[in-house]
GROMACS .gro file of C-alpha atoms in nm:
model
  156
    1MET     CA    1   5.039   3.648   7.873
    2LYS     CA    2   4.906   3.297   7.759
    3SER     CA    3   4.745   3.243   7.386
    4PRO     CA    4   4.361   3.245   7.379
    5ILE     CA    5   4.458   2.943   7.130
    6ALA     CA    6   4.603   2.612   7.208
    7PRO     CA    7   4.944   2.565   7.140
    8ASP     CA    8   4.861   2.189   7.023
    9ALA     CA    9   4.537   2.347   6.799
   10ILE     CA   10   4.824   2.582   6.581
   11THR     CA   11   5.032   2.265   6.510
   12HIS     CA   12   4.768   1.987   6.468
   13GLY     CA   13   4.460   2.170   6.321
   14PRO     CA   14   4.146   2.035   6.308
   15GLY     CA   15   4.154   1.724   6.549
   16SER     CA   16   4.052   1.388   6.424
   17ARG     CA   17   3.650   1.455   6.616
   18ASP     CA   18   3.594   1.737   6.380
   19ILE     CA   19   3.753   1.587   6.092
   20GLU     CA   20   3.528   1.299   6.142
   21LEU     CA   21   3.229   1.523   6.211
   22ALA     CA   22   3.276   1.777   5.868
   23SER     CA   23   3.317   1.475   5.673
   24ASN     CA   24   2.992   1.314   5.819
   25PHE     CA   25   2.863   1.671   5.803
   26ARG     CA   26   2.929   1.752   5.411
   27ILE     CA   27   2.858   1.354   5.308
   28THR     CA   28   2.479   1.423   5.474
   29ILE     CA   29   2.464   1.775   5.345
   30HIS     CA   30   2.551   1.671   4.970
   31ARG     CA   31   2.274   1.346   4.984
   32LEU     CA   32   2.001   1.561   5.153
   33VAL     CA   33   2.080   1.849   4.815
   34LYS     CA   34   2.105   1.532   4.578
   35LEU     CA   35   1.803   1.432   4.711
   36LEU     CA   36   1.581   1.784   4.699
   37ARG     CA   37   1.690   1.791   4.349
   38ARG     CA   38   1.487   1.481   4.330
   39GLN     CA   39   1.135   1.589   4.434
   40THR     CA   40   1.039   1.847   4.184
   41ARG     CA   41   0.831   1.779   3.906
   42ASN     CA   42   0.986   2.017   3.651
   43ASP     CA   43   1.332   1.974   3.697
   44ALA     CA   44   1.424   1.733   3.427
   45GLN     CA   45   1.383   1.988   3.122
   46LEU     CA   46   1.709   2.196   3.250
   47SER     CA   47   2.071   2.155   3.344
   48LEU     CA   48   2.214   2.218   3.748
   49THR     CA   49   2.333   2.598   3.510
   50GLU     CA   50   2.023   2.689   3.403
   51ARG     CA   51   1.853   2.662   3.764
   52SER     CA   52   2.110   2.819   3.931
   53THR     CA   53   2.080   3.098   3.665
   54LEU     CA   54   1.694   3.148   3.764
   55GLY     CA   55   1.800   3.132   4.131
   56LEU     CA   56   2.024   3.425   4.034
   57LEU     CA   57   1.744   3.622   3.880
   58TYR     CA   58   1.459   3.567   4.102
   59PRO     CA   59   1.252   3.739   4.213
   60ASP     CA   60   1.380   4.103   4.026
   61ALA     CA   61   1.736   4.113   3.986
   62GLN     CA   62   1.895   4.239   3.664
   63LEU     CA   63   2.282   4.074   3.565
   64ALA     CA   64   2.480   4.089   3.231
   65PRO     CA   65   2.519   3.749   3.091
   66SER     CA   66   2.882   3.807   3.179
   67ASP     CA   67   2.792   3.830   3.550
   68ILE     CA   68   2.633   3.523   3.511
   69ALA     CA   69   2.859   3.387   3.356
   70ARG     CA   70   3.190   3.477   3.626
   71THR     CA   71   2.930   3.345   3.941
   72GLU     CA   72   2.848   2.993   3.775
   73LYS     CA   73   3.185   2.956   3.662
   74VAL     CA   74   3.124   2.853   3.329
   75THR     CA   75   3.270   3.051   3.054
   76THR     CA   76   3.080   3.323   2.844
   77GLN     CA   77   3.022   3.082   2.549
   78SER     CA   78   2.868   2.813   2.803
   79MET     CA   79   2.589   3.099   2.930
   80SER     CA   80   2.505   3.165   2.598
   81GLN     CA   81   2.362   2.836   2.554
   82VAL     CA   82   2.172   2.872   2.892
   83ILE     CA   83   2.081   3.175   2.845
   84ASN     CA   84   1.944   3.096   2.475
   85HIS     CA   85   1.811   2.765   2.558
   86LEU     CA   86   1.584   2.950   2.922
   87ALA     CA   87   1.473   3.167   2.671
   88GLU     CA   88   1.368   2.952   2.425
   89LEU     CA   89   1.163   2.772   2.728
   90SER     CA   90   1.046   3.195   2.796
   91TYR     CA   91   1.173   3.220   3.097
   92ILE     CA   92   1.398   3.479   3.065
   93GLU     CA   93   1.428   3.823   2.894
   94LYS     CA   94   1.740   3.994   2.747
   95THR     CA   95   1.646   4.431   2.732
   96PRO     CA   96   1.916   4.694   2.638
   97SER     CA   97   2.152   4.787   2.917
   98GLY     CA   98   2.045   5.158   2.989
   99GLU     CA   99   2.458   5.268   2.967
  100ASP     CA  100   2.551   5.064   2.685
  101LYS     CA  101   2.299   4.938   2.364
  102ARG     CA  102   2.569   4.658   2.296
  103LYS     CA  103   2.502   4.423   2.585
  104VAL     CA  104   2.177   4.297   2.747
  105LEU     CA  105   2.059   4.288   3.093
  106LEU     CA  106   1.857   3.956   3.200
  107SER     CA  107   1.580   3.898   3.402
  108LEU     CA  108   1.293   3.708   3.474
  109THR     CA  109   0.958   3.605   3.287
  110ALA     CA  110   0.635   3.605   3.468
  111ALA     CA  111   0.673   3.214   3.352
  112GLY     CA  112   1.066   3.248   3.471
  113LYS     CA  113   0.930   3.369   3.851
  114ALA     CA  114   0.665   3.083   3.868
  115TYR     CA  115   0.885   2.828   3.799
  116VAL     CA  116   1.124   2.935   4.046
  117GLU     CA  117   0.837   2.996   4.311
  118GLN     CA  118   0.730   2.573   4.216
  119ILE     CA  119   1.022   2.443   4.242
  120ARG     CA  120   1.079   2.629   4.609
  121GLN     CA  121   0.745   2.517   4.679
  122ASP     CA  122   0.780   2.124   4.586
  123LYS     CA  123   1.087   2.101   4.742
  124GLN     CA  124   0.963   2.280   5.063
  125GLU     CA  125   0.661   2.062   5.070
  126TRP     CA  126   0.891   1.758   5.049
  127LEU     CA  127   1.096   1.903   5.330
  128ALA     CA  128   0.820   1.953   5.513
  129ARG     CA  129   0.659   1.603   5.503
  130ALA     CA  130   1.004   1.380   5.536
  131MET     CA  131   1.028   1.593   5.859
  132GLN     CA  132   0.668   1.546   5.984
  133GLU     CA  133   0.694   1.171   5.918
  134LYS     CA  134   1.004   1.137   6.051
  135LEU     CA  135   1.128   1.347   6.326
  136THR     CA  136   0.968   1.371   6.673
  137PRO     CA  137   0.915   1.709   6.891
  138ALA     CA  138   1.224   1.657   7.046
  139GLU     CA  139   1.393   1.638   6.726
  140LYS     CA  140   1.266   1.918   6.512
  141ASP     CA  141   1.337   2.147   6.869
  142THR     CA  142   1.714   1.997   6.795
  143LEU     CA  143   1.664   2.085   6.392
  144ALA     CA  144   1.576   2.421   6.452
  145ALA     CA  145   1.872   2.487   6.704
  146ALA     CA  146   2.100   2.328   6.474
  147LEU     CA  147   1.965   2.586   6.220
  148ASN     CA  148   2.076   2.858   6.438
  149ILE     CA  149   2.460   2.668   6.535
  150LEU     CA  150   2.486   2.597   6.117
  151THR     CA  151   2.430   3.016   6.086
  152LYS     CA  152   2.782   3.024   6.236
  153LEU     CA  153   2.913   2.865   6.029
  154ILE     CA  154   2.847   3.019   5.667
  155ASP     CA  155   2.779   3.410   5.836
  156GLU     CA  156   3.090   3.571   5.752
   0.00000   0.00000   0.00000
């Protein structure tokens, strides 16, 4: 019985075309993400970790600071600074955990939700405008098809 994977694929891994495509893809996605980050009006006042923390709590999550620190791969001390800054801005609130009164859970305030929604809206509007100005209808169709393919890469 033949192996479903070609022998050269096992010994050599991805071909040079795949490597080049992966590199170009990674670079392009990185550039797009950087561009999207610059398209928001309110983004300058928060660090990347602070914005990510708000995103983790959006829209109605309640998380312990230690869980967010673990997800963000930062120390609990660093996360404390993030939490304090977000609380000073009234973007998050701390509530005692029902199980253990010594622990707190974090959640977004109305202002925090509005901030996240504004950032997301700014990014979507910029991207929609860029697609309208720069892409043909056929290119938009190709992009839509590519999104389905990209979903295959990230779905586990």
